[in-house]
Every structure is written in C-alpha cells, then in structure tokens.
Amino acid sequence: MSAKHALFVAFILLSCSLPFGVIDRALSDYFPLETGNYWNYVTQDGDTISARIEGDTVILGDTAFIYTFGSDLYYFFKADNGIDRYYYFVTYRGGDKVVLERRIGPYLSLPLIDGYTRTDSFSNAVVVVNDTFQYFHTTDLGISLVGDLSVNDRVFHEVYSAEITDSRCVDSPLGTSISERHEVLYLAPD
C-alpha cells in the first residue's frame, strides 16, 4: 500500500471516529467575525436589539473585531480553537483606577460538540497603598445540540445553544463584591 493510500485510509478511520457532522461544523462559520455583519434579535417583550461587527482594532498585539450588542461593546478574536474575547475589569480606590483584569481569554469553543463543557479561571491580586484587592473570574461554557429551530417562519438547521456563565468576585478592604452574568447563544451555520 502506498503512503498516499495509507494516509487516505487513516483519514477515513479518524473521520469515522468523530461525532457525526464535526467536519461539516468545523467548516461552517457559527460565529462570523466580518466587518458589516449584523443580526437583529426580538426579545420576549417584542423589542428589537441589534448586534453588529463594526470593524477591527488591535488589542494586546492581536486583531480584535469590534462587536456591539445594543449599547454594549465587546472585542472578539479568531482563535485556532474558537473565539476569544478581551476581558477588562477595573475597580476604584479613592478615585484611582485599579486594573484587576486585562487579557485575552477563551469565549466560545469551535467546532460545536453536543455535551462539551469548559471552565476558564483567572485570578489576580493587586496591592494599592497597603490595601490588597483579590480578584477571581470564572467563565463556564456548555454546548447543547438544539437541532432544527423555527424563528418567524424561517427554519434553521444544526442549531446549537452555548450557555455562558461569567462570574466575578472582588475581595477588597471594603468587603466582597460578587457579580454573575448568564447568556445563552443560539448558533446556526452560515
């Protein structure tokens, strides 16, 4: 058997061992980061919120895509294993800004695989004039297959939900502050 045939057989065996459709999903764009892309969402209250890729910029030496969702602003990055996000968090002490987090970290893992979970943790300690600020940030991701989803007379196939929980805790001389944000994304291929 030639090396080319052996490689082809190995590819088929490897492909057969992957969950059905992984290769198709890897080639599909479930989170397209291209300037000008936009989406309009209708909330349960009937309001409309728009999301848009406004352009790009450079953050910490990498190209970031500027993403607006309503009045919120986010920065996303294309990564080898999915989508990363710019995380920036500050607190204040006596009017001075204390940067507790400034980094690029994982946001969404691709390709989407039913049942996949991941936790990303970050911690930092900053001392300002003998006061210590302890910071903890955890991002949990869970992926679930939804299948077909109908929205306003349109049917989307191969839809996945991505549940993301973002938890932050700051221990400071003034006490402990805890915040949590939970979002669910419904993602369909391009």
One Martini backbone bead per residue (centre of mass of N, CA, C, O) as a GRO file, in nm:
protein
  190
    1MET     BB    1   0.097   0.036   0.023
    2SER     BB    2   0.074   0.350  -0.010
    3ALA     BB    3   0.104   0.646   0.151
    4LYS     BB    4  -0.152   0.773   0.034
    5HIS     BB    5  -0.349   0.543   0.113
    6ALA     BB    6  -0.289   0.538   0.416
    7LEU     BB    7  -0.381   0.830   0.467
    8PHE     BB    8  -0.673   0.793   0.368
    9VAL     BB    9  -0.753   0.571   0.571
   10ALA     BB   10  -0.689   0.735   0.826
   11PHE     BB   11  -0.897   0.959   0.769
   12ILE     BB   12  -1.148   0.779   0.771
   13LEU     BB   13  -1.113   0.664   1.057
   14LEU     BB   14  -1.110   0.937   1.199
   15SER     BB   15  -1.385   1.038   1.093
   16CYS     BB   16  -1.555   0.798   1.216
   17SER     BB   17  -1.477   0.876   1.526
   18LEU     BB   18  -1.635   1.116   1.491
   19PRO     BB   19  -1.879   1.304   1.526
   20PHE     BB   20  -2.138   1.378   1.355
   21GLY     BB   21  -2.045   1.668   1.163
   22VAL     BB   22  -1.774   1.800   1.251
   23ILE     BB   23  -1.654   1.880   0.979
   24ASP     BB   24  -1.886   2.061   0.888
   25ARG     BB   25  -1.871   2.252   1.139
   26ALA     BB   26  -1.574   2.340   1.095
   27LEU     BB   27  -1.653   2.480   0.808
   28SER     BB   28  -1.847   2.640   0.959
   29ASP     BB   29  -1.998   2.960   1.054
   30TYR     BB   30  -2.115   3.038   1.384
   31PHE     BB   31  -1.909   3.315   1.417
   32PRO     BB   32  -1.904   3.580   1.229
   33LEU     BB   33  -1.603   3.785   1.166
   34GLU     BB   34  -1.735   4.053   0.987
   35THR     BB   35  -1.751   4.338   0.857
   36GLY     BB   36  -2.111   4.422   0.869
   37ASN     BB   37  -2.228   4.227   1.036
   38TYR     BB   38  -2.574   4.140   1.127
   39TRP     BB   39  -2.825   4.136   1.398
   40ASN     BB   40  -3.169   4.071   1.482
   41TYR     BB   41  -3.348   4.089   1.789
   42VAL     BB   42  -3.621   3.941   1.963
   43THR     BB   43  -3.778   3.984   2.237
   44GLN     BB   44  -4.017   3.894   2.466
   45ASP     BB   45  -4.126   4.209   2.451
   46GLY     BB   46  -4.066   4.299   2.127
   47ASP     BB   47  -3.796   4.394   2.110
   48THR     BB   48  -3.507   4.539   1.945
   49ILE     BB   49  -3.180   4.398   1.889
   50SER     BB   50  -2.853   4.485   1.792
   51ALA     BB   51  -2.589   4.333   1.603
   52ARG     BB   52  -2.235   4.425   1.534
   53ILE     BB   53  -1.971   4.453   1.305
   54GLU     BB   54  -1.771   4.745   1.297
   55GLY     BB   55  -1.470   4.621   1.315
   56ASP     BB   56  -1.122   4.691   1.381
   57THR     BB   57  -0.846   4.615   1.611
   58VAL     BB   58  -0.579   4.658   1.848
   59ILE     BB   59  -0.508   4.410   2.109
   60LEU     BB   60  -0.236   4.300   2.250
   61GLY     BB   61  -0.136   4.245   1.929
   62ASP     BB   62  -0.431   4.183   1.830
   63THR     BB   63  -0.700   4.118   1.632
   64ALA     BB   64  -1.004   4.291   1.675
   65PHE     BB   65  -1.352   4.264   1.699
   66ILE     BB   66  -1.613   4.488   1.683
   67TYR     BB   67  -1.887   4.442   1.917
   68THR     BB   68  -2.231   4.513   1.908
   69PHE     BB   69  -2.488   4.508   2.180
   70GLY     BB   70  -2.647   4.747   2.156
   71SER     BB   71  -2.462   4.921   2.410
   72ASP     BB   72  -2.258   4.702   2.393
   73LEU     BB   73  -1.899   4.625   2.417
   74TYR     BB   74  -1.689   4.410   2.217
   75TYR     BB   75  -1.400   4.178   2.192
   76PHE     BB   76  -1.296   3.971   1.921
   77PHE     BB   77  -1.127   3.654   1.839
   78LYS     BB   78  -0.952   3.457   1.634
   79ALA     BB   79  -0.909   3.109   1.684
   80ASP     BB   80  -0.816   2.785   1.653
   81ASN     BB   81  -1.060   2.694   1.889
   82GLY     BB   82  -1.219   2.980   1.826
   83ILE     BB   83  -1.334   3.229   2.054
   84ASP     BB   84  -1.217   3.525   2.173
   85ARG     BB   85  -1.178   3.757   2.456
   86TYR     BB   86  -1.189   4.069   2.601
   87TYR     BB   87  -1.070   4.131   2.933
   88TYR     BB   88  -1.202   4.402   3.147
   89PHE     BB   89  -1.122   4.508   3.491
   90VAL     BB   90  -1.238   4.749   3.733
   91THR     BB   91  -1.153   4.953   4.011
   92TYR     BB   92  -1.184   5.167   4.303
   93ARG     BB   93  -0.949   5.393   4.491
   94GLY     BB   94  -0.990   5.702   4.568
   95GLY     BB   95  -1.023   5.753   4.235
   96ASP     BB   96  -0.852   5.510   4.157
   97LYS     BB   97  -0.748   5.298   3.920
   98VAL     BB   98  -0.797   4.931   3.922
   99VAL     BB   99  -0.646   4.675   3.756
  100LEU     BB  100  -0.757   4.327   3.740
  101GLU     BB  101  -0.820   4.296   3.417
  102ARG     BB  102  -0.604   4.213   3.115
  103ARG     BB  103  -0.724   4.002   2.857
  104ILE     BB  104  -0.707   3.707   2.662
  105GLY     BB  105  -0.987   3.481   2.628
  106PRO     BB  106  -1.205   3.241   2.634
  107TYR     BB  107  -1.543   3.181   2.485
  108LEU     BB  108  -1.562   2.990   2.209
  109SER     BB  109  -1.592   2.665   2.105
  110LEU     BB  110  -1.444   2.507   1.815
  111PRO     BB  111  -1.637   2.295   1.741
  112LEU     BB  112  -1.953   2.204   1.794
  113ILE     BB  113  -2.033   1.994   2.086
  114ASP     BB  114  -2.226   1.787   2.233
  115GLY     BB  115  -2.160   1.830   2.586
  116TYR     BB  116  -1.967   2.050   2.604
  117THR     BB  117  -1.717   2.160   2.847
  118ARG     BB  118  -1.594   2.469   3.018
  119THR     BB  119  -1.327   2.618   3.221
  120ASP     BB  120  -1.230   2.953   3.307
  121SER     BB  121  -0.953   3.083   3.499
  122PHE     BB  122  -0.896   3.387   3.700
  123SER     BB  123  -0.631   3.559   3.885
  124ASN     BB  124  -0.576   3.842   4.121
  125ALA     BB  125  -0.332   4.066   4.281
  126VAL     BB  126  -0.366   4.397   4.429
  127VAL     BB  127  -0.154   4.659   4.550
  128VAL     BB  128  -0.280   4.955   4.732
  129VAL     BB  129  -0.165   5.107   4.979
  130ASN     BB  130  -0.186   4.824   5.156
  131ASP     BB  131  -0.415   4.724   4.964
  132THR     BB  132  -0.599   4.430   4.890
  133PHE     BB  133  -0.691   4.286   4.572
  134GLN     BB  134  -0.907   4.025   4.504
  135TYR     BB  135  -0.936   3.825   4.197
  136PHE     BB  136  -1.218   3.648   4.038
  137HIS     BB  137  -1.254   3.453   3.725
  138THR     BB  138  -1.533   3.281   3.568
  139THR     BB  139  -1.585   3.065   3.274
  140ASP     BB  140  -1.870   2.900   3.154
  141LEU     BB  141  -1.922   2.622   2.919
  142GLY     BB  142  -2.214   2.504   2.725
  143ILE     BB  143  -2.309   2.248   2.494
  144SER     BB  144  -2.608   2.219   2.277
  145LEU     BB  145  -2.830   2.040   2.097
  146VAL     BB  146  -3.119   2.141   1.912
  147GLY     BB  147  -3.137   2.163   1.596
  148ASP     BB  148  -3.425   2.259   1.495
  149LEU     BB  149  -3.525   2.611   1.424
  150SER     BB  150  -3.798   2.832   1.459
  151VAL     BB  151  -3.811   3.171   1.305
  152ASN     BB  152  -4.024   3.347   1.156
  153ASP     BB  153  -4.062   3.122   0.915
  154ARG     BB  154  -3.771   3.007   0.990
  155VAL     BB  155  -3.531   2.749   0.928
  156PHE     BB  156  -3.291   2.602   1.138
  157HIS     BB  157  -2.995   2.414   1.121
  158GLU     BB  158  -2.777   2.298   1.340
  159VAL     BB  159  -2.844   2.389   1.633
  160TYR     BB  160  -2.685   2.567   1.901
  161SER     BB  161  -2.616   2.594   2.244
  162ALA     BB  162  -2.462   2.858   2.445
  163GLU     BB  163  -2.362   2.851   2.778
  164ILE     BB  164  -2.276   3.150   2.966
  165THR     BB  165  -2.081   3.196   3.268
  166ASP     BB  166  -2.004   3.500   3.447
  167SER     BB  167  -1.771   3.523   3.721
  168ARG     BB  168  -1.724   3.764   3.993
  169CYS     BB  169  -1.462   3.846   4.244
  170VAL     BB  170  -1.415   4.097   4.508
  171ASP     BB  171  -1.157   4.146   4.742
  172SER     BB  172  -1.171   4.403   4.986
  173PRO     BB  173  -1.156   4.633   5.238
  174LEU     BB  174  -1.486   4.682   5.184
  175GLY     BB  175  -1.522   4.388   5.065
  176THR     BB  176  -1.756   4.186   4.884
  177SER     BB  177  -1.787   4.127   4.526
  178ILE     BB  178  -2.061   3.988   4.330
  179SER     BB  179  -2.086   3.862   3.989
  180GLU     BB  180  -2.338   3.761   3.735
  181ARG     BB  181  -2.347   3.622   3.397
  182HIS     BB  182  -2.607   3.513   3.167
  183GLU     BB  183  -2.584   3.331   2.852
  184VAL     BB  184  -2.765   3.256   2.540
  185LEU     BB  185  -2.671   3.093   2.245
  186TYR     BB  186  -2.788   3.074   1.907
  187LEU     BB  187  -2.637   2.854   1.665
  188ALA     BB  188  -2.585   2.887   1.313
  189PRO     BB  189  -2.500   2.828   1.015
  190ASP     BB  190  -2.408   3.000   0.717
   0.00000   0.00000   0.00000
